[in-house]
XYZ file of C-alpha atoms in Angstrom:
524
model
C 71.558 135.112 272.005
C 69.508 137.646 270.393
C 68.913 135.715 267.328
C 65.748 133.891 268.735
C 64.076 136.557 270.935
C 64.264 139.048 267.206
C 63.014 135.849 265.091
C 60.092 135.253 267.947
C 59.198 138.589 267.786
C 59.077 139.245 263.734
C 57.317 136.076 264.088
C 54.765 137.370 266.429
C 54.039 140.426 264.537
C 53.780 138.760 261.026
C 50.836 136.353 263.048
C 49.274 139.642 264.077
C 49.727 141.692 260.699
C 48.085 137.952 259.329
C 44.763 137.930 261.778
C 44.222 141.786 260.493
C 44.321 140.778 257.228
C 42.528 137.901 257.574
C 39.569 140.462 259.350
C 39.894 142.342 256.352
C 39.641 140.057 253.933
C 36.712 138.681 255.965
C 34.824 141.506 255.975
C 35.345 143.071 252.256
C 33.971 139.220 250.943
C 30.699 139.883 253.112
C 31.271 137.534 256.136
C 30.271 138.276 259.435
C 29.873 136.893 262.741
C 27.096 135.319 264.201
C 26.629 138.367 266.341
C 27.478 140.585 263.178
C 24.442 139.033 261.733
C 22.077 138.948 264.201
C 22.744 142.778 264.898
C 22.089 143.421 260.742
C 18.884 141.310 260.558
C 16.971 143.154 263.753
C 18.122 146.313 261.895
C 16.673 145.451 258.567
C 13.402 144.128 260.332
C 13.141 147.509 261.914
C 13.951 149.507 258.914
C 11.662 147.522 256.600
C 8.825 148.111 259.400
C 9.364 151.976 259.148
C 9.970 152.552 255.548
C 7.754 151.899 252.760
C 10.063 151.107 249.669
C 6.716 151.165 247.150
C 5.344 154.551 248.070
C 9.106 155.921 249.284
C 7.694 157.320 252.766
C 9.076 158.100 255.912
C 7.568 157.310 258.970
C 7.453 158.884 262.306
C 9.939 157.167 265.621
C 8.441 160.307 267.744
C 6.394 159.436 270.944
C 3.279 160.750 271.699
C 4.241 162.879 274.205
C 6.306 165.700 274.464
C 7.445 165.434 270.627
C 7.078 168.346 268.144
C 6.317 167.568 264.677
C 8.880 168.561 262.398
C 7.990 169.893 258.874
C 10.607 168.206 256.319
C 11.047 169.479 252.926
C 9.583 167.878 250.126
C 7.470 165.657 252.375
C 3.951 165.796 254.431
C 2.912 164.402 257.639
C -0.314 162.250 257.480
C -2.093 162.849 261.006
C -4.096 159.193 260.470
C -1.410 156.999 259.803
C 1.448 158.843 261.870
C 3.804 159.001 259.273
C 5.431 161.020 256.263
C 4.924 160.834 252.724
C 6.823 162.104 250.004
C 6.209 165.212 247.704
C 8.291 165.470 245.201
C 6.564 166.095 241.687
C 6.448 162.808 239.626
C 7.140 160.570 242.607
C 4.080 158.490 241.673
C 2.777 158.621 238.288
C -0.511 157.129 238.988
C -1.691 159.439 242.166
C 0.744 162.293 242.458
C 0.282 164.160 245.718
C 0.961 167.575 246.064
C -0.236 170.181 248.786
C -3.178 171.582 247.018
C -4.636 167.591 246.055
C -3.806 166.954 250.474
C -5.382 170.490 251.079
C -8.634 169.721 248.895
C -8.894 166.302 250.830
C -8.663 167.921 253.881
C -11.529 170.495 253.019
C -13.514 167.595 251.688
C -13.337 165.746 254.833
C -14.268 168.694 257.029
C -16.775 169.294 254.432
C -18.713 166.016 254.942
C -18.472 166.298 258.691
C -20.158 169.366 258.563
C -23.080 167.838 256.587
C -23.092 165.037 258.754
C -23.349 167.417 261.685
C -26.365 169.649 259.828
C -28.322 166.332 259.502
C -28.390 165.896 263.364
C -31.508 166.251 265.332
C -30.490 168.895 267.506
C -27.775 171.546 266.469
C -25.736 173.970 268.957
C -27.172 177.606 270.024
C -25.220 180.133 268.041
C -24.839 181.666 271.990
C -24.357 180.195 275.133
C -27.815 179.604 276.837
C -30.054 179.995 273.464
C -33.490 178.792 272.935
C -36.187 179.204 272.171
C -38.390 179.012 275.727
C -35.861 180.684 277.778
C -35.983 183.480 275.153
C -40.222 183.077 275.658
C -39.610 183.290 279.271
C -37.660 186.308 279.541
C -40.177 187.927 277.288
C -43.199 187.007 279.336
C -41.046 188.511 282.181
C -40.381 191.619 281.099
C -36.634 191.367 281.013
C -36.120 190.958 277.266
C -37.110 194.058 274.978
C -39.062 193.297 272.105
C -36.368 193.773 269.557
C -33.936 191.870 271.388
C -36.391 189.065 272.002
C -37.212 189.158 267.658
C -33.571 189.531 266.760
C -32.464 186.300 269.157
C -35.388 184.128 268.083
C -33.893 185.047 264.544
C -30.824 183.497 265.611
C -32.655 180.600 266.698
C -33.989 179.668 263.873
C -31.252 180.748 262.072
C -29.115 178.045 263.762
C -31.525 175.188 263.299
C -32.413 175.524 259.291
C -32.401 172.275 257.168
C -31.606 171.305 254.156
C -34.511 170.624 251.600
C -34.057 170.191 247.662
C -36.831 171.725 245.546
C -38.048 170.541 242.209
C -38.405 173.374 239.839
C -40.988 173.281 238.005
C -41.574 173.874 234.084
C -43.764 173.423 231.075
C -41.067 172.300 228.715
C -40.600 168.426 230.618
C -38.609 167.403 227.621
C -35.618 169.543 228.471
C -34.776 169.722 232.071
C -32.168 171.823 233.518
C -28.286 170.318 232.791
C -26.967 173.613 233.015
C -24.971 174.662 236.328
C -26.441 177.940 237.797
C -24.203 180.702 237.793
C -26.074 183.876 239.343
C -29.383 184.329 241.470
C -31.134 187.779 242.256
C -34.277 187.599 243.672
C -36.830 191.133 243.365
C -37.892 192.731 246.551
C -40.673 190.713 247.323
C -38.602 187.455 246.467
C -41.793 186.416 244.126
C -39.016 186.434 241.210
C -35.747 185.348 240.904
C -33.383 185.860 237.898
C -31.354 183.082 237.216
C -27.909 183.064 234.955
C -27.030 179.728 234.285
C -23.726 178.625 232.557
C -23.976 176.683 229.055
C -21.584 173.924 228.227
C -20.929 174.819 224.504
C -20.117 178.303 225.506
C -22.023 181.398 226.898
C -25.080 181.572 229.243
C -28.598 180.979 229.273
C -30.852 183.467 231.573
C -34.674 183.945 232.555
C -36.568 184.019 236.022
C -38.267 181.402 238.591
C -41.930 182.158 239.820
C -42.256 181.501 243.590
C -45.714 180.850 245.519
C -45.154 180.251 249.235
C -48.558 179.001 250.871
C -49.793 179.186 254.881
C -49.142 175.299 254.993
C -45.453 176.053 254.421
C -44.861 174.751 251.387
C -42.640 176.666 248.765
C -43.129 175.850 244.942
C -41.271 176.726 242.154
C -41.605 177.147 238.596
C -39.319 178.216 235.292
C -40.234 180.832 232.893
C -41.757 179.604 229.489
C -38.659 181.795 227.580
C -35.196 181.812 228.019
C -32.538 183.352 226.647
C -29.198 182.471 225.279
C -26.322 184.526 224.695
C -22.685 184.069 224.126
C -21.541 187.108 226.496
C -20.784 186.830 229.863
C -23.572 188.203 232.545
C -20.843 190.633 235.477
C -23.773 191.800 236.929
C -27.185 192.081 237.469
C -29.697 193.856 239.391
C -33.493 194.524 239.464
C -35.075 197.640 237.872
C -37.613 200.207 237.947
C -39.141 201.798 235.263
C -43.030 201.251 234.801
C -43.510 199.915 238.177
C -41.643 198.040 240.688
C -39.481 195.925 239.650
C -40.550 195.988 236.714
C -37.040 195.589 234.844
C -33.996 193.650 235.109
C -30.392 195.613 234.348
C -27.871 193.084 232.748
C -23.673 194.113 231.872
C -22.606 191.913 229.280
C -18.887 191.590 228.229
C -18.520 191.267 224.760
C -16.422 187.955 223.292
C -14.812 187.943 219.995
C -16.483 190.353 217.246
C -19.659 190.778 219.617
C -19.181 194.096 222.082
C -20.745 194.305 225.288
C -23.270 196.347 226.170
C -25.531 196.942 229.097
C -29.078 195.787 228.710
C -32.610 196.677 229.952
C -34.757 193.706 230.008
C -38.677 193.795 230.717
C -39.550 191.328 233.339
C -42.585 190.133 231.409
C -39.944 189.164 228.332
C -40.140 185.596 229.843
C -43.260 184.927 230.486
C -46.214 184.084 227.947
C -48.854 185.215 229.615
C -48.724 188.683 227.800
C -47.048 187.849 224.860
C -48.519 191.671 223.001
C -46.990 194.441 225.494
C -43.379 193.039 226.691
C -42.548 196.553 227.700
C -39.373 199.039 227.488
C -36.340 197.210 225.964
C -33.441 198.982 225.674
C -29.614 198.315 224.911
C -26.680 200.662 225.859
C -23.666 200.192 223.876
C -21.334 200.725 227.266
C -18.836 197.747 227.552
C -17.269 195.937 229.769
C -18.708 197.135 232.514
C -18.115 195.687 236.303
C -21.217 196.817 238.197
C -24.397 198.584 237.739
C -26.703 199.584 240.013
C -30.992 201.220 239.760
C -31.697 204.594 241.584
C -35.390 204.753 243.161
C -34.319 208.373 244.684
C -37.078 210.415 242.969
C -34.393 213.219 242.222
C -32.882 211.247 239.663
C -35.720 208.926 238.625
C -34.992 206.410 236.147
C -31.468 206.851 236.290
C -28.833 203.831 236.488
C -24.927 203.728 236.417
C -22.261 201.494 235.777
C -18.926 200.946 237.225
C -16.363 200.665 234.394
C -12.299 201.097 233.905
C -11.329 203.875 235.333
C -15.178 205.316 234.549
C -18.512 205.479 236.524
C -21.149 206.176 234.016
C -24.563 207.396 234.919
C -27.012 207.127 232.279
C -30.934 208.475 232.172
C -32.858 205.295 230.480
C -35.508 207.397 228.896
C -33.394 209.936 227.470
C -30.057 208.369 226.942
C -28.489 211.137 228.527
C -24.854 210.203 230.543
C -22.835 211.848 232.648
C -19.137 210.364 233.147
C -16.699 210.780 236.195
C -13.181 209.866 235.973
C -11.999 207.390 238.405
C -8.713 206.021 239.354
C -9.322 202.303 239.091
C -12.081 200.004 237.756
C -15.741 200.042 239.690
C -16.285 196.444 240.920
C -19.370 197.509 242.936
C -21.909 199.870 243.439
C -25.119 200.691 245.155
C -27.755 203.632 245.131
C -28.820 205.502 248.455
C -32.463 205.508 248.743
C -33.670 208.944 250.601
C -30.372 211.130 248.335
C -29.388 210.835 244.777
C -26.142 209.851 245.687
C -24.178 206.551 244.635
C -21.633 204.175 246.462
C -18.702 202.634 244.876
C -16.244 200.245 245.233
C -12.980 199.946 243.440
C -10.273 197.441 242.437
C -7.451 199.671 244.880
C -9.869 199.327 247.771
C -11.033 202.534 247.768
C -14.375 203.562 248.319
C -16.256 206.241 247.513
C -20.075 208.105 246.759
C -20.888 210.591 244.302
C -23.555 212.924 244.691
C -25.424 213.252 241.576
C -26.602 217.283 242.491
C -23.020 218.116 242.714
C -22.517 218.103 238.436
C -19.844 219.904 236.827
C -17.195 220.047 239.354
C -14.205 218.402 238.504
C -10.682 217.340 240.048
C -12.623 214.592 241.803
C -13.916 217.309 244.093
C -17.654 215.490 243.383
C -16.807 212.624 245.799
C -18.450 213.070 248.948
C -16.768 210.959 251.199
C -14.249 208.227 250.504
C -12.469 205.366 252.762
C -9.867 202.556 251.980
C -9.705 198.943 252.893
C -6.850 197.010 252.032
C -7.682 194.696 248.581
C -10.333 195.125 245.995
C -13.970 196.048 246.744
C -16.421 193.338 246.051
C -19.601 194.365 247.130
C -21.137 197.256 248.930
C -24.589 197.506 251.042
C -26.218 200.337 252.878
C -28.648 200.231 255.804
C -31.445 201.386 256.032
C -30.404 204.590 257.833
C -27.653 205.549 255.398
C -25.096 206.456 257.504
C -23.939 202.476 257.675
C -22.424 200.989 254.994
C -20.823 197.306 254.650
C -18.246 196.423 252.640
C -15.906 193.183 251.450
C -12.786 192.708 249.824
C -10.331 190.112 248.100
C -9.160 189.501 251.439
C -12.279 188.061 253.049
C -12.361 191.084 255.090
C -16.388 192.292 255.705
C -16.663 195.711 257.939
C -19.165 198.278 259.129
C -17.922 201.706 258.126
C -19.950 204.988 259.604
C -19.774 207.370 256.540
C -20.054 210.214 259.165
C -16.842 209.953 259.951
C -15.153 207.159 257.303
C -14.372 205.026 260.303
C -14.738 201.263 260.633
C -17.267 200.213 263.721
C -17.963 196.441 263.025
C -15.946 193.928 261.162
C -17.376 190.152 260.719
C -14.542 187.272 260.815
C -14.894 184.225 259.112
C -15.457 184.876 255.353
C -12.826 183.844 252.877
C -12.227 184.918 249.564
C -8.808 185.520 247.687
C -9.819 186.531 244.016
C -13.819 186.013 243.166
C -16.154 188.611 243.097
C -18.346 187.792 245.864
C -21.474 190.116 247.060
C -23.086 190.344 250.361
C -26.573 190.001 251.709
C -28.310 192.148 254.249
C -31.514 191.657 255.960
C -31.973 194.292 258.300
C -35.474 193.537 259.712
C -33.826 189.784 261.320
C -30.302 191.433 261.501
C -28.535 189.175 259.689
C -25.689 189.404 257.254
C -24.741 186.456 254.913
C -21.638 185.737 252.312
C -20.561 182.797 250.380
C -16.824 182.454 250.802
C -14.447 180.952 247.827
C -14.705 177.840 250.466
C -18.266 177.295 248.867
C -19.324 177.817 252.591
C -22.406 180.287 253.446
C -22.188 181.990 256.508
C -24.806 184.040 258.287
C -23.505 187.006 261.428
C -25.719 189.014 263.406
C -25.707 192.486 261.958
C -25.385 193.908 265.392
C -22.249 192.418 267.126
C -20.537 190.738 264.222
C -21.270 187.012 266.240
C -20.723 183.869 263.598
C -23.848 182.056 263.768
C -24.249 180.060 261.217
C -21.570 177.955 258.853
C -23.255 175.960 255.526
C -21.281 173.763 254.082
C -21.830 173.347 250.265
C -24.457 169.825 249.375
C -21.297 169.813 246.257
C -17.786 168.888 246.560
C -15.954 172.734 246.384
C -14.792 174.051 243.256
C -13.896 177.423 241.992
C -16.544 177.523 239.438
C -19.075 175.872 241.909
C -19.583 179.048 244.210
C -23.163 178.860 245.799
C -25.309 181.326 244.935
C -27.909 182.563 247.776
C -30.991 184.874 248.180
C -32.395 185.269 251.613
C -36.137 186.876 252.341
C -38.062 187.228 255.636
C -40.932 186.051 252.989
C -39.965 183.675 250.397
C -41.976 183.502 247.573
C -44.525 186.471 248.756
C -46.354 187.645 251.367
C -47.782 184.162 252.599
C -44.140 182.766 252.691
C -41.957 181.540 255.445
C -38.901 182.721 255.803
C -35.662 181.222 254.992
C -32.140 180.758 252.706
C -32.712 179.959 248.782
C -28.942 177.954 247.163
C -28.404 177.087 244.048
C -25.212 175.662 242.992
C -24.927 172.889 240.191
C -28.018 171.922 238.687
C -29.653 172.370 242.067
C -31.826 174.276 243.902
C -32.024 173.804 247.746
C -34.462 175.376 250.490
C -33.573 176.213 253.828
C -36.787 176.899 256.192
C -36.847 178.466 259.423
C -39.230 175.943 260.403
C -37.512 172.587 261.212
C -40.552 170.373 260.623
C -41.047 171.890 257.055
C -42.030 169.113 254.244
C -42.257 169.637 250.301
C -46.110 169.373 249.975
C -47.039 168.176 253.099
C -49.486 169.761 255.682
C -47.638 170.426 258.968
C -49.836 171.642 261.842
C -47.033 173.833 263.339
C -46.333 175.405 260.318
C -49.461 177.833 260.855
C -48.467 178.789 264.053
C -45.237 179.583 262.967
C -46.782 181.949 260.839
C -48.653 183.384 263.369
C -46.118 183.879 265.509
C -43.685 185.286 262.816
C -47.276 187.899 262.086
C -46.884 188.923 265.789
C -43.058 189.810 266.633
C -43.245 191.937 263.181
């Protein structure tokens, strides 16, 4: 009796132990059900509409709303297309991507926005409410004082410069300039300016630009008949002294190879035929590798220049030859005279800062520095008002600030600049109040001297580059006493113009540009 129900029941288990086999079987051989298969192809259709098996990317499932972005490892996010792409070094031979090559894209985009955004008609006040007629108004009124009212219309025209590429100039038309400029300095009347420019087979080719501003607003410019070639390197430069004003230019050379370096004295009228007989006073000082120099016009120590070395600040008479040498800590990246004391500014690699007083000789366990502050990276450049008892000074941090000597205390600092590594100096024009820095961006910006407000950002005319830094000179009179003013740039093999006045044309008669003038004449 028990015979059948045990047989049905082995029977009915070896059926089901069959079907699950059978599954199996089904399964490892790759079939699949209709609904099996339906289920597989809308996956693969989605996949193959999120990932991109040529360029191996990832794309984004988030929302646009109330998503955060996640940063993944080894991959970036592209903001345009919504999606990630890979990073991983050798991932595509053809156009690797890596974070700096996305970061310089980036810049370059922002970069040509910029310019796109100079070229506009009408550019946005530096400060809320600021033109030019309510600025007139006030004035008229009574409620503006007048250096107020000359400072803002500063910023004014600060704000709305232009572009404009000059033509230089020169008697030699067979060779033009293929050489990238390095360095400009202009003199104090901005009549001169000494170029450096960088040679492709190795060294550097210097000599100075004549310009001749006229009342119609024009600005021309022309090349010296001689330059000079030389296969040092030019650290620094500034404008000397010695038989009359300006009459001089200071260069520090670094020596390559067998050739030392040495600091040199170069007549201005070196590079010029026009009086070919009496070049005046050249002199070379066999002091090398030196950082920084800088020209004393103190009477007390007339004729007398220093340079910032390693670990050495040498201070040298030009007629006599006679030095004087203070010990320093670290090497002298910057320096500057006072004007009204013999006493001297400097700016080291460990951030310090410090002056020496040149009628305090012969003391010694430093006790010869008169005051002395720290910012947090390496000096680059160092300016002092007018008043001396303001100084500026940056770093390799991009920081800029307004120390009081008085009391070595910090009172201003100015946002915005960037700079990591390059030696970078600053510009001061005290009579507009305007301070101006090229970043390692290869953007120019211009603050107001008195609260530290960004007013103006340039972008570079030249895709950036770490060895295509822009190199400016600003003057309240470029080229002389009948110029307007405005910013000189030269980076590449060009040299661009940027007027205060917005109508300005290269050669052209503007009627306004007079009464600029005249009104620039009567808020001096």
């Amino acid at each position: 009796s028990y015979g059948p129900v045990f047989g049905s029941t082995v029977i009915a288990g070896m059926k089901r132990g069959n079907w699950r086999d059978r599954g199996r079987d089904r399964r490892r051989h790759g079939y699949r059900s209709d609904w099996q298969r339906d289920s597989a192809r809308h996956r693969t259709l989605s996949q193959e509409q999120r990932l991109d098996d040529d360029d191996d990317d990832v794309e984004l499932s988030y929302g646009r709303h109330n998503r955060s972005l996640v940063e993944l490892p080894g991959f970036y996010f592209d903001a345009e297309k919504n999606r990630y792409f890979r990073l991983l070094p050798g991932h595509n031979n053809c156009n690797p991507l890596t974070r700096e090559l996305l970061q310089e894209r980036e810049q370059e985009k922002h970069r040509a926005r910029m310019l796109t955004e100079d070229e506009q008609p009408r550019k946005k006040a530096p400060r809320a409410g600021l033109n030019t007629a309510l600025l007139l108004q006030k004035r008229h009124l009574g409620l503006l004082p007048g250096n107020s009212y000359c400072r803002l219309i500063h910023e004014v025209k600060v704000s709305g410069m232009k572009r404009h590429k000059l033509e230089v100039q020169s008697s030699d038309t067979s060779s033009p300039n293929t050489d990238n400029f390095r360095l400009i300095v202009g003199d104090s009347a901005c009549e001169r300016v000494f170029t450096v420019n960088d040679v492709s087979h190795g060294g550097c080719k210097y000599g100075i630009m004549n310009f001749r501003g006229c009342s119609r607003g024009s600005l021309s410019v022309e090349m010296c008949d001689n330059l000079y070639f030389t296969n040092r390197k030019v650290n620094s430069i500034c404008w000397a002294s010695v038989t009359h004003h300006d009459s001089h230019v200071l260069l520090c050379l670094v020596g390559m190879a067998e050739t030392p370096g040495c600091v040199s004295l170069l007549p201005a009228s070196l590079f010029s035929n026009s009086n070919p007989d009496q070049p005046g006073m050249l002199c070379s000082f066999k002091i090398s590798t030196a950082w920084s120099c800088a020209w004393c016009l103190n009477p007390q120590a007339d004729k007398t220049f220093s340079t910032g070395l390693s670990r050495r600040v040498i201070v040298t008479d030009a007629v006599t030859g006679r030095r004087q040498t203070y010990g320093v800590g670290s090497d002298v990246l910057a320096q500057q005279f006072a004007l009204r004391a013999p006493v001297l500014f400097n700016g080291c690699r460990s951030g310090e800062v410090f002056s020496i007083d040149l009628r305090q000789k012969g003391r010694k366990d430093h006790s010869w520095k008169a005051c002395r502050f720290d910012h947090d990276s390496a000096i680059t450049s160092v300016r002092i008002l007018q008043d001396e008892n303001y100084l500026l000074a940056a770093d390799m941090l991009g920081q800029i600030k307004l120390w009081d000597v008085r009391v070595t205390k910090p009172v201003q600092q100015f946002k915005g600049h960037h700079n990591e590594h390059a030696y970078l100096p600053l510009h001061v024009n005290e009579a507009e109040g305007l301070l101006m820095a090229v970043g390692q961006d290869c953007y120019t910006r211009i603050w107001s001297l008195g609260d530290g407000q960004l007013l103006r950002t340039i972008p570079s005319p030249h895709p950036a580059g770490k060895d295509l830094i822009p190199s400016v000179v600003f003057s309240s009179q470029l080229g002389g006493q009948r110029g307007l003013p405005g910013l000189l740039m030269a980076v590449r093999r060009d040299l661009y113009y940027f007027p205060y006045n917005a109508d300005y044309q290269e050669g052209g008669v503007v009627a306004e540009v007079a009464c600029h003038n005249l009104w620039y004449l009567s808020i001096l």
